[in-house]
PDB file of C-alpha atoms in Angstrom:
ATOM      1  CA  UNK A   1    -136.170  33.311-193.448  1.00 45.00           C
ATOM      2  CA  UNK A   2    -136.765  35.965-190.809  1.00 52.00           C
ATOM      3  CA  UNK A   3    -138.680  34.864-187.740  1.00 53.00           C
ATOM      4  CA  UNK A   4    -141.431  37.453-188.235  1.00 66.00           C
ATOM      5  CA  UNK A   5    -141.521  37.333-192.020  1.00 87.00           C
ATOM      6  CA  UNK A   6    -145.115  36.088-192.069  1.00 91.00           C
ATOM      7  CA  UNK A   7    -146.366  39.110-190.119  1.00 91.00           C
ATOM      8  CA  UNK A   8    -144.220  41.394-192.345  1.00 93.00           C
ATOM      9  CA  UNK A   9    -145.885  39.923-195.432  1.00 93.00           C
ATOM     10  CA  UNK A  10    -149.369  40.488-194.001  1.00 93.00           C
ATOM     11  CA  UNK A  11    -148.649  44.044-193.016  1.00 92.00           C
ATOM     12  CA  UNK A  12    -147.094  44.792-196.369  1.00 93.00           C
ATOM     13  CA  UNK A  13    -150.059  43.245-198.210  1.00 93.00           C
ATOM     14  CA  UNK A  14    -152.612  45.282-196.218  1.00 92.00           C
ATOM     15  CA  UNK A  15    -150.702  48.499-196.945  1.00 92.00           C
ATOM     16  CA  UNK A  16    -150.389  47.797-200.643  1.00 92.00           C
ATOM     17  CA  UNK A  17    -153.986  46.502-201.027  1.00 91.00           C
ATOM     18  CA  UNK A  18    -155.167  49.790-199.505  1.00 88.00           C
ATOM     19  CA  UNK A  19    -152.985  52.078-201.594  1.00 88.00           C
ATOM     20  CA  UNK A  20    -152.837  50.213-204.929  1.00 89.00           C
ATOM     21  CA  UNK A  21    -155.854  47.937-204.718  1.00 87.00           C
ATOM     22  CA  UNK A  22    -155.855  44.170-204.725  1.00 88.00           C
ATOM     23  CA  UNK A  23    -155.725  43.881-208.510  1.00 88.00           C
ATOM     24  CA  UNK A  24    -153.007  46.500-208.810  1.00 90.00           C
ATOM     25  CA  UNK A  25    -150.735  44.736-206.274  1.00 92.00           C
ATOM     26  CA  UNK A  26    -148.418  41.949-207.377  1.00 93.00           C
ATOM     27  CA  UNK A  27    -146.675  39.248-205.292  1.00 93.00           C
ATOM     28  CA  UNK A  28    -143.362  40.970-206.101  1.00 93.00           C
ATOM     29  CA  UNK A  29    -144.698  44.262-204.733  1.00 94.00           C
ATOM     30  CA  UNK A  30    -145.599  42.541-201.455  1.00 93.00           C
ATOM     31  CA  UNK A  31    -142.296  40.728-201.272  1.00 93.00           C
ATOM     32  CA  UNK A  32    -140.402  44.009-201.895  1.00 93.00           C
ATOM     33  CA  UNK A  33    -142.431  45.902-199.300  1.00 93.00           C
ATOM     34  CA  UNK A  34    -141.958  43.120-196.694  1.00 91.00           C
ATOM     35  CA  UNK A  35    -138.261  42.678-197.638  1.00 92.00           C
ATOM     36  CA  UNK A  36    -138.718  38.933-198.097  1.00 92.00           C
ATOM     37  CA  UNK A  37    -138.228  36.533-200.959  1.00 91.00           C
ATOM     38  CA  UNK A  38    -141.221  35.741-203.208  1.00 91.00           C
ATOM     39  CA  UNK A  39    -140.851  32.131-202.177  1.00 91.00           C
ATOM     40  CA  UNK A  40    -141.802  33.138-198.563  1.00 91.00           C
ATOM     41  CA  UNK A  41    -145.162  34.252-199.746  1.00 92.00           C
ATOM     42  CA  UNK A  42    -145.697  30.953-201.580  1.00 91.00           C
ATOM     43  CA  UNK A  43    -144.612  29.052-198.459  1.00 91.00           C
ATOM     44  CA  UNK A  44    -147.138  30.744-196.200  1.00 92.00           C
ATOM     45  CA  UNK A  45    -150.021  31.625-198.536  1.00 92.00           C
ATOM     46  CA  UNK A  46    -149.453  29.870-201.873  1.00 90.00           C
ATOM     47  CA  UNK A  47    -150.334  32.969-203.843  1.00 91.00           C
ATOM     48  CA  UNK A  48    -151.987  36.414-203.660  1.00 91.00           C
ATOM     49  CA  UNK A  49    -155.458  34.927-203.463  1.00 91.00           C
ATOM     50  CA  UNK A  50    -154.432  32.824-200.518  1.00 92.00           C
ATOM     51  CA  UNK A  51    -153.102  35.963-198.844  1.00 93.00           C
ATOM     52  CA  UNK A  52    -156.410  37.677-199.458  1.00 92.00           C
ATOM     53  CA  UNK A  53    -158.385  34.801-198.015  1.00 93.00           C
ATOM     54  CA  UNK A  54    -156.085  34.776-194.978  1.00 94.00           C
ATOM     55  CA  UNK A  55    -156.770  38.537-194.400  1.00 94.00           C
ATOM     56  CA  UNK A  56    -160.487  37.983-194.500  1.00 95.00           C
ATOM     57  CA  UNK A  57    -160.476  34.982-192.137  1.00 95.00           C
ATOM     58  CA  UNK A  58    -158.012  36.599-189.704  1.00 94.00           C
ATOM     59  CA  UNK A  59    -160.222  39.738-189.634  1.00 96.00           C
ATOM     60  CA  UNK A  60    -163.563  38.077-189.166  1.00 97.00           C
ATOM     61  CA  UNK A  61    -162.339  35.507-186.650  1.00 97.00           C
ATOM     62  CA  UNK A  62    -161.230  38.367-184.435  1.00 97.00           C
ATOM     63  CA  UNK A  63    -164.225  40.511-185.278  1.00 98.00           C
ATOM     64  CA  UNK A  64    -166.715  37.841-184.248  1.00 97.00           C
ATOM     65  CA  UNK A  65    -164.681  37.062-181.135  1.00 97.00           C
ATOM     66  CA  UNK A  66    -165.329  40.634-180.023  1.00 97.00           C
ATOM     67  CA  UNK A  67    -169.062  40.292-180.724  1.00 97.00           C
ATOM     68  CA  UNK A  68    -169.340  36.972-178.922  1.00 97.00           C
ATOM     69  CA  UNK A  69    -167.540  38.411-175.836  1.00 97.00           C
ATOM     70  CA  UNK A  70    -170.339  40.925-175.527  1.00 96.00           C
ATOM     71  CA  UNK A  71    -172.995  38.185-175.796  1.00 97.00           C
ATOM     72  CA  UNK A  72    -172.038  37.020-172.337  1.00 95.00           C
ATOM     73  CA  UNK A  73    -174.327  39.577-170.722  1.00 96.00           C
ATOM     74  CA  UNK A  74    -177.348  39.046-172.958  1.00 96.00           C
ATOM     75  CA  UNK A  75    -179.355  37.088-170.363  1.00 94.00           C
ATOM     76  CA  UNK A  76    -178.904  39.915-167.858  1.00 94.00           C
ATOM     77  CA  UNK A  77    -179.558  42.921-170.086  1.00 96.00           C
ATOM     78  CA  UNK A  78    -180.132  43.047-173.796  1.00 97.00           C
ATOM     79  CA  UNK A  79    -179.411  46.799-174.025  1.00 96.00           C
ATOM     80  CA  UNK A  80    -176.132  46.540-172.210  1.00 97.00           C
ATOM     81  CA  UNK A  81    -175.266  43.603-174.503  1.00 97.00           C
ATOM     82  CA  UNK A  82    -175.931  45.738-177.631  1.00 98.00           C
ATOM     83  CA  UNK A  83    -173.846  48.527-176.172  1.00 97.00           C
ATOM     84  CA  UNK A  84    -170.982  46.187-175.567  1.00 98.00           C
ATOM     85  CA  UNK A  85    -171.210  44.773-179.122  1.00 98.00           C
ATOM     86  CA  UNK A  86    -171.049  48.270-180.532  1.00 98.00           C
ATOM     87  CA  UNK A  87    -168.163  49.319-178.271  1.00 98.00           C
ATOM     88  CA  UNK A  88    -166.146  46.183-179.036  1.00 98.00           C
ATOM     89  CA  UNK A  89    -166.583  46.533-182.762  1.00 98.00           C
ATOM     90  CA  UNK A  90    -165.589  50.232-182.722  1.00 98.00           C
ATOM     91  CA  UNK A  91    -162.450  49.558-180.737  1.00 97.00           C
ATOM     92  CA  UNK A  92    -161.521  46.519-182.841  1.00 98.00           C
ATOM     93  CA  UNK A  93    -161.912  48.475-186.084  1.00 97.00           C
ATOM     94  CA  UNK A  94    -160.043  51.480-184.698  1.00 97.00           C
ATOM     95  CA  UNK A  95    -157.113  49.275-183.677  1.00 96.00           C
ATOM     96  CA  UNK A  96    -157.106  47.601-187.104  1.00 95.00           C
ATOM     97  CA  UNK A  97    -158.049  50.605-189.237  1.00 94.00           C
ATOM     98  CA  UNK A  98    -156.135  49.710-192.397  1.00 93.00           C
ATOM     99  CA  UNK A  99    -157.278  46.125-192.489  1.00 94.00           C
ATOM    100  CA  UNK A 100    -160.834  47.202-191.710  1.00 96.00           C
ATOM    101  CA  UNK A 101    -160.836  49.667-194.569  1.00 94.00           C
ATOM    102  CA  UNK A 102    -159.566  47.087-197.015  1.00 94.00           C
ATOM    103  CA  UNK A 103    -162.013  44.386-195.871  1.00 95.00           C
ATOM    104  CA  UNK A 104    -164.984  46.770-196.088  1.00 95.00           C
ATOM    105  CA  UNK A 105    -163.997  47.872-199.598  1.00 93.00           C
ATOM    106  CA  UNK A 106    -163.591  44.278-200.781  1.00 93.00           C
ATOM    107  CA  UNK A 107    -167.039  43.391-199.409  1.00 93.00           C
ATOM    108  CA  UNK A 108    -168.590  45.593-202.056  1.00 92.00           C
ATOM    109  CA  UNK A 109    -167.338  43.231-204.812  1.00 91.00           C
ATOM    110  CA  UNK A 110    -169.007  40.005-205.913  1.00 92.00           C
ATOM    111  CA  UNK A 111    -166.158  37.517-205.586  1.00 91.00           C
ATOM    112  CA  UNK A 112    -165.857  33.894-204.407  1.00 92.00           C
ATOM    113  CA  UNK A 113    -164.082  34.818-201.214  1.00 92.00           C
ATOM    114  CA  UNK A 114    -166.664  37.555-200.420  1.00 94.00           C
ATOM    115  CA  UNK A 115    -169.511  35.136-200.947  1.00 95.00           C
ATOM    116  CA  UNK A 116    -167.840  32.674-198.540  1.00 94.00           C
ATOM    117  CA  UNK A 117    -167.415  35.428-195.906  1.00 95.00           C
ATOM    118  CA  UNK A 118    -171.090  36.406-196.349  1.00 95.00           C
ATOM    119  CA  UNK A 119    -172.366  32.856-195.933  1.00 95.00           C
ATOM    120  CA  UNK A 120    -170.301  32.127-192.839  1.00 95.00           C
ATOM    121  CA  UNK A 121    -169.023  35.084-190.720  1.00 96.00           C
ATOM    122  CA  UNK A 122    -171.552  37.791-191.741  1.00 97.00           C
ATOM    123  CA  UNK A 123    -174.486  35.401-191.517  1.00 97.00           C
ATOM    124  CA  UNK A 124    -173.361  34.544-188.000  1.00 97.00           C
ATOM    125  CA  UNK A 125    -173.099  38.193-187.145  1.00 98.00           C
ATOM    126  CA  UNK A 126    -176.668  38.757-188.360  1.00 98.00           C
ATOM    127  CA  UNK A 127    -177.818  35.783-186.216  1.00 97.00           C
ATOM    128  CA  UNK A 128    -176.140  37.262-183.038  1.00 98.00           C
ATOM    129  CA  UNK A 129    -177.538  40.740-183.607  1.00 98.00           C
ATOM    130  CA  UNK A 130    -181.032  39.232-184.268  1.00 98.00           C
ATOM    131  CA  UNK A 131    -180.798  37.302-181.029  1.00 98.00           C
ATOM    132  CA  UNK A 132    -180.093  40.413-179.067  1.00 98.00           C
ATOM    133  CA  UNK A 133    -182.903  42.393-180.666  1.00 98.00           C
ATOM    134  CA  UNK A 134    -185.475  39.650-180.263  1.00 97.00           C
ATOM    135  CA  UNK A 135    -184.476  39.082-176.631  1.00 97.00           C
ATOM    136  CA  UNK A 136    -184.836  42.853-175.932  1.00 96.00           C
ATOM    137  CA  UNK A 137    -188.218  43.106-177.647  1.00 97.00           C
ATOM    138  CA  UNK A 138    -189.586  39.992-175.896  1.00 96.00           C
ATOM    139  CA  UNK A 139    -188.520  41.387-172.534  1.00 95.00           C
ATOM    140  CA  UNK A 140    -189.883  44.805-173.432  1.00 94.00           C
ATOM    141  CA  UNK A 141    -186.394  46.315-173.034  1.00 94.00           C
ATOM    142  CA  UNK A 142    -186.543  47.500-176.619  1.00 96.00           C
ATOM    143  CA  UNK A 143    -189.095  49.241-178.817  1.00 96.00           C
ATOM    144  CA  UNK A 144    -190.452  47.171-181.677  1.00 96.00           C
ATOM    145  CA  UNK A 145    -188.006  47.594-184.550  1.00 96.00           C
ATOM    146  CA  UNK A 146    -187.665  46.095-187.979  1.00 97.00           C
ATOM    147  CA  UNK A 147    -184.646  43.899-187.381  1.00 97.00           C
ATOM    148  CA  UNK A 148    -183.326  43.963-190.957  1.00 97.00           C
ATOM    149  CA  UNK A 149    -183.509  47.759-191.230  1.00 97.00           C
ATOM    150  CA  UNK A 150    -181.973  48.210-187.813  1.00 97.00           C
ATOM    151  CA  UNK A 151    -179.025  46.034-188.814  1.00 97.00           C
ATOM    152  CA  UNK A 152    -178.657  48.063-192.046  1.00 97.00           C
ATOM    153  CA  UNK A 153    -178.486  51.301-190.033  1.00 97.00           C
ATOM    154  CA  UNK A 154    -176.160  49.844-187.410  1.00 98.00           C
ATOM    155  CA  UNK A 155    -173.727  48.428-189.929  1.00 97.00           C
ATOM    156  CA  UNK A 156    -173.735  51.686-191.847  1.00 97.00           C
ATOM    157  CA  UNK A 157    -172.890  53.706-188.754  1.00 97.00           C
ATOM    158  CA  UNK A 158    -170.162  51.239-187.694  1.00 97.00           C
ATOM    159  CA  UNK A 159    -168.490  51.016-191.105  1.00 97.00           C
ATOM    160  CA  UNK A 160    -168.651  54.546-192.446  1.00 97.00           C
ATOM    161  CA  UNK A 161    -165.730  56.126-190.464  1.00 96.00           C
ATOM    162  CA  UNK A 162    -163.379  53.230-191.332  1.00 96.00           C
ATOM    163  CA  UNK A 163    -164.448  52.747-194.940  1.00 94.00           C
ATOM    164  CA  UNK A 164    -164.064  56.455-195.513  1.00 94.00           C
ATOM    165  CA  UNK A 165    -161.068  57.100-193.267  1.00 91.00           C
ATOM    166  CA  UNK A 166    -159.484  59.329-195.868  1.00 90.00           C
ATOM    167  CA  UNK A 167    -162.541  61.569-195.839  1.00 94.00           C
ATOM    168  CA  UNK A 168    -162.463  61.774-192.063  1.00 94.00           C
ATOM    169  CA  UNK A 169    -158.808  62.742-191.968  1.00 93.00           C
ATOM    170  CA  UNK A 170    -158.711  65.121-194.929  1.00 95.00           C
ATOM    171  CA  UNK A 171    -162.070  66.847-194.580  1.00 96.00           C
ATOM    172  CA  UNK A 172    -163.198  66.418-190.986  1.00 94.00           C
ATOM    173  CA  UNK A 173    -159.696  66.259-189.520  1.00 94.00           C
ATOM    174  CA  UNK A 174    -160.734  63.290-187.427  1.00 94.00           C
ATOM    175  CA  UNK A 175    -158.627  60.115-187.201  1.00 95.00           C
ATOM    176  CA  UNK A 176    -160.474  56.835-186.638  1.00 95.00           C
ATOM    177  CA  UNK A 177    -157.283  55.064-185.524  1.00 94.00           C
ATOM    178  CA  UNK A 178    -157.045  57.251-182.451  1.00 95.00           C
ATOM    179  CA  UNK A 179    -158.386  56.172-179.023  1.00 95.00           C
ATOM    180  CA  UNK A 180    -160.071  59.568-178.644  1.00 95.00           C
ATOM    181  CA  UNK A 181    -162.133  58.909-181.792  1.00 96.00           C
ATOM    182  CA  UNK A 182    -163.139  55.469-180.553  1.00 96.00           C
ATOM    183  CA  UNK A 183    -164.224  56.762-177.186  1.00 97.00           C
ATOM    184  CA  UNK A 184    -166.162  59.752-178.650  1.00 97.00           C
ATOM    185  CA  UNK A 185    -167.754  57.742-181.440  1.00 97.00           C
ATOM    186  CA  UNK A 186    -168.899  55.064-179.021  1.00 97.00           C
ATOM    187  CA  UNK A 187    -170.723  57.709-176.917  1.00 97.00           C
ATOM    188  CA  UNK A 188    -172.442  59.006-180.046  1.00 97.00           C
ATOM    189  CA  UNK A 189    -173.460  55.473-181.011  1.00 97.00           C
ATOM    190  CA  UNK A 190    -174.798  54.882-177.491  1.00 96.00           C
ATOM    191  CA  UNK A 191    -177.048  57.885-177.884  1.00 96.00           C
ATOM    192  CA  UNK A 192    -178.307  56.583-181.160  1.00 97.00           C
ATOM    193  CA  UNK A 193    -179.061  53.183-179.615  1.00 97.00           C
ATOM    194  CA  UNK A 194    -180.925  54.735-176.740  1.00 95.00           C
ATOM    195  CA  UNK A 195    -183.080  56.839-179.036  1.00 95.00           C
ATOM    196  CA  UNK A 196    -183.892  53.934-181.323  1.00 95.00           C
ATOM    197  CA  UNK A 197    -184.283  51.047-178.916  1.00 96.00           C
ATOM    198  CA  UNK A 198    -185.302  52.133-175.412  1.00 91.00           C
ATOM    199  CA  UNK A 199    -188.912  52.852-174.602  1.00 88.00           C
ATOM    200  CA  UNK A 200    -187.809  55.251-171.869  1.00 71.00           C
ATOM    201  CA  UNK A 201    -186.479  57.622-174.440  1.00 48.00           C
ATOM    202  CA  UNK A 202    -189.967  58.159-175.958  1.00 45.00           C
ATOM    203  CA  UNK A 203    -190.910  61.060-173.667  1.00 42.00           C
ATOM    204  CA  UNK A 204    -187.581  62.705-174.209  1.00 47.00           C
ATOM    205  CA  UNK A 205    -187.959  62.512-177.997  1.00 45.00           C
ATOM    206  CA  UNK A 206    -191.428  64.065-177.876  1.00 42.00           C
ATOM    207  CA  UNK A 207    -190.084  67.397-176.749  1.00 42.00           C
ATOM    208  CA  UNK A 208    -188.168  67.601-180.066  1.00 40.00           C
ATOM    209  CA  UNK A 209    -190.952  65.984-182.212  1.00 44.00           C
ATOM    210  CA  UNK A 210    -193.124  69.013-182.449  1.00 39.00           C
ATOM    211  CA  UNK A 211    -195.983  68.185-184.884  1.00 42.00           C
ATOM    212  CA  UNK A 212    -197.797  71.533-184.656  1.00 40.00           C
ATOM    213  CA  UNK A 213    -196.397  74.513-186.566  1.00 43.00           C
ATOM    214  CA  UNK A 214    -195.382  77.606-184.599  1.00 42.00           C
ATOM    215  CA  UNK A 215    -198.702  79.249-185.699  1.00 39.00           C
ATOM    216  CA  UNK A 216    -202.068  77.826-186.506  1.00 40.00           C
ATOM    217  CA  UNK A 217    -203.812  77.993-189.874  1.00 39.00           C
ATOM    218  CA  UNK A 218    -207.453  79.103-189.647  1.00 43.00           C
ATOM    219  CA  UNK A 219    -209.900  78.788-192.569  1.00 44.00           C
ATOM    220  CA  UNK A 220    -211.722  81.842-193.951  1.00 41.00           C
ATOM    221  CA  UNK A 221    -215.364  81.728-192.988  1.00 45.00           C
ATOM    222  CA  UNK A 222    -217.613  80.067-195.555  1.00 43.00           C
ATOM    223  CA  UNK A 223    -219.517  83.237-196.412  1.00 45.00           C
ATOM    224  CA  UNK A 224    -216.308  85.116-197.007  1.00 42.00           C
ATOM    225  CA  UNK A 225    -215.060  82.357-199.354  1.00 44.00           C
ATOM    226  CA  UNK A 226    -218.310  82.532-201.387  1.00 44.00           C
ATOM    227  CA  UNK A 227    -217.944  86.275-201.667  1.00 44.00           C
ATOM    228  CA  UNK A 228    -214.430  85.927-202.917  1.00 44.00           C
ATOM    229  CA  UNK A 229    -215.480  83.352-205.518  1.00 46.00           C
ATOM    230  CA  UNK A 230    -218.263  85.613-206.837  1.00 47.00           C
ATOM    231  CA  UNK A 231    -215.808  88.421-207.253  1.00 47.00           C
ATOM    232  CA  UNK A 232    -213.487  86.102-209.184  1.00 47.00           C
ATOM    233  CA  UNK A 233    -210.921  86.187-206.416  1.00 47.00           C
ATOM    234  CA  UNK A 234    -208.856  83.160-205.430  1.00 44.00           C
ATOM    235  CA  UNK A 235    -209.578  81.070-202.390  1.00 39.00           C
ATOM    236  CA  UNK A 236    -206.870  81.293-199.725  1.00 41.00           C
ATOM    237  CA  UNK A 237    -206.231  80.916-196.063  1.00 36.00           C
ATOM    238  CA  UNK A 238    -205.600  83.710-193.630  1.00 39.00           C
ATOM    239  CA  UNK A 239    -202.745  83.068-191.288  1.00 40.00           C
ATOM    240  CA  UNK A 240    -203.221  84.322-187.776  1.00 40.00           C
ATOM    241  CA  UNK A 241    -200.474  84.147-185.157  1.00 40.00           C
ATOM    242  CA  UNK A 242    -201.503  83.392-181.593  1.00 40.00           C
TER     243      UNK A 242
END
């Protein structure tokens, strides 16, 4: 048994789960890719389902570790805390792009292991994000936001590049596993956070939120309207530019 055979098995499984799907991958496929005996997989993980559960736990233990690291600054500044959460997640997912893609795909399925992840790790993530948002709103660092809908938007922005990494590489020619992408995407996410959360961004947003049209609509005088009706003409508005 090779010293690093366990890690070889994990990496082989992640590769095959991504390319062939979990159901389409056999234990023999994993053993062949990892260049180990099938018995090695049984020794470490019992079976393919055990390997799947290990991938989930390994991923979310490290994922939440990155989130909790950022929580250290919550008492000082809720906004900085949220920034750090976002930055840590982006960098973690970028460094583990294949595992991230597989985990995010599996989360869309209603399976026993997914339900367990939802009730433990993802529920804890929701609790931590809610704590940051509530702290920021209480201290008037944040605008009032709907917490559930904010989390939906945040999770969507954080997951899309990694769930759809093939689209990014083939269509947008952008590669989420590169450090450049992580740096650039974090800056874009920071801009989004500022626009959504910080009251100071309100005045800046107003200059782009033009409610008046480029020209005003003036009604036709009442007498003119009656005259048009008597003639059988249609009522309309005259547009005057000023």
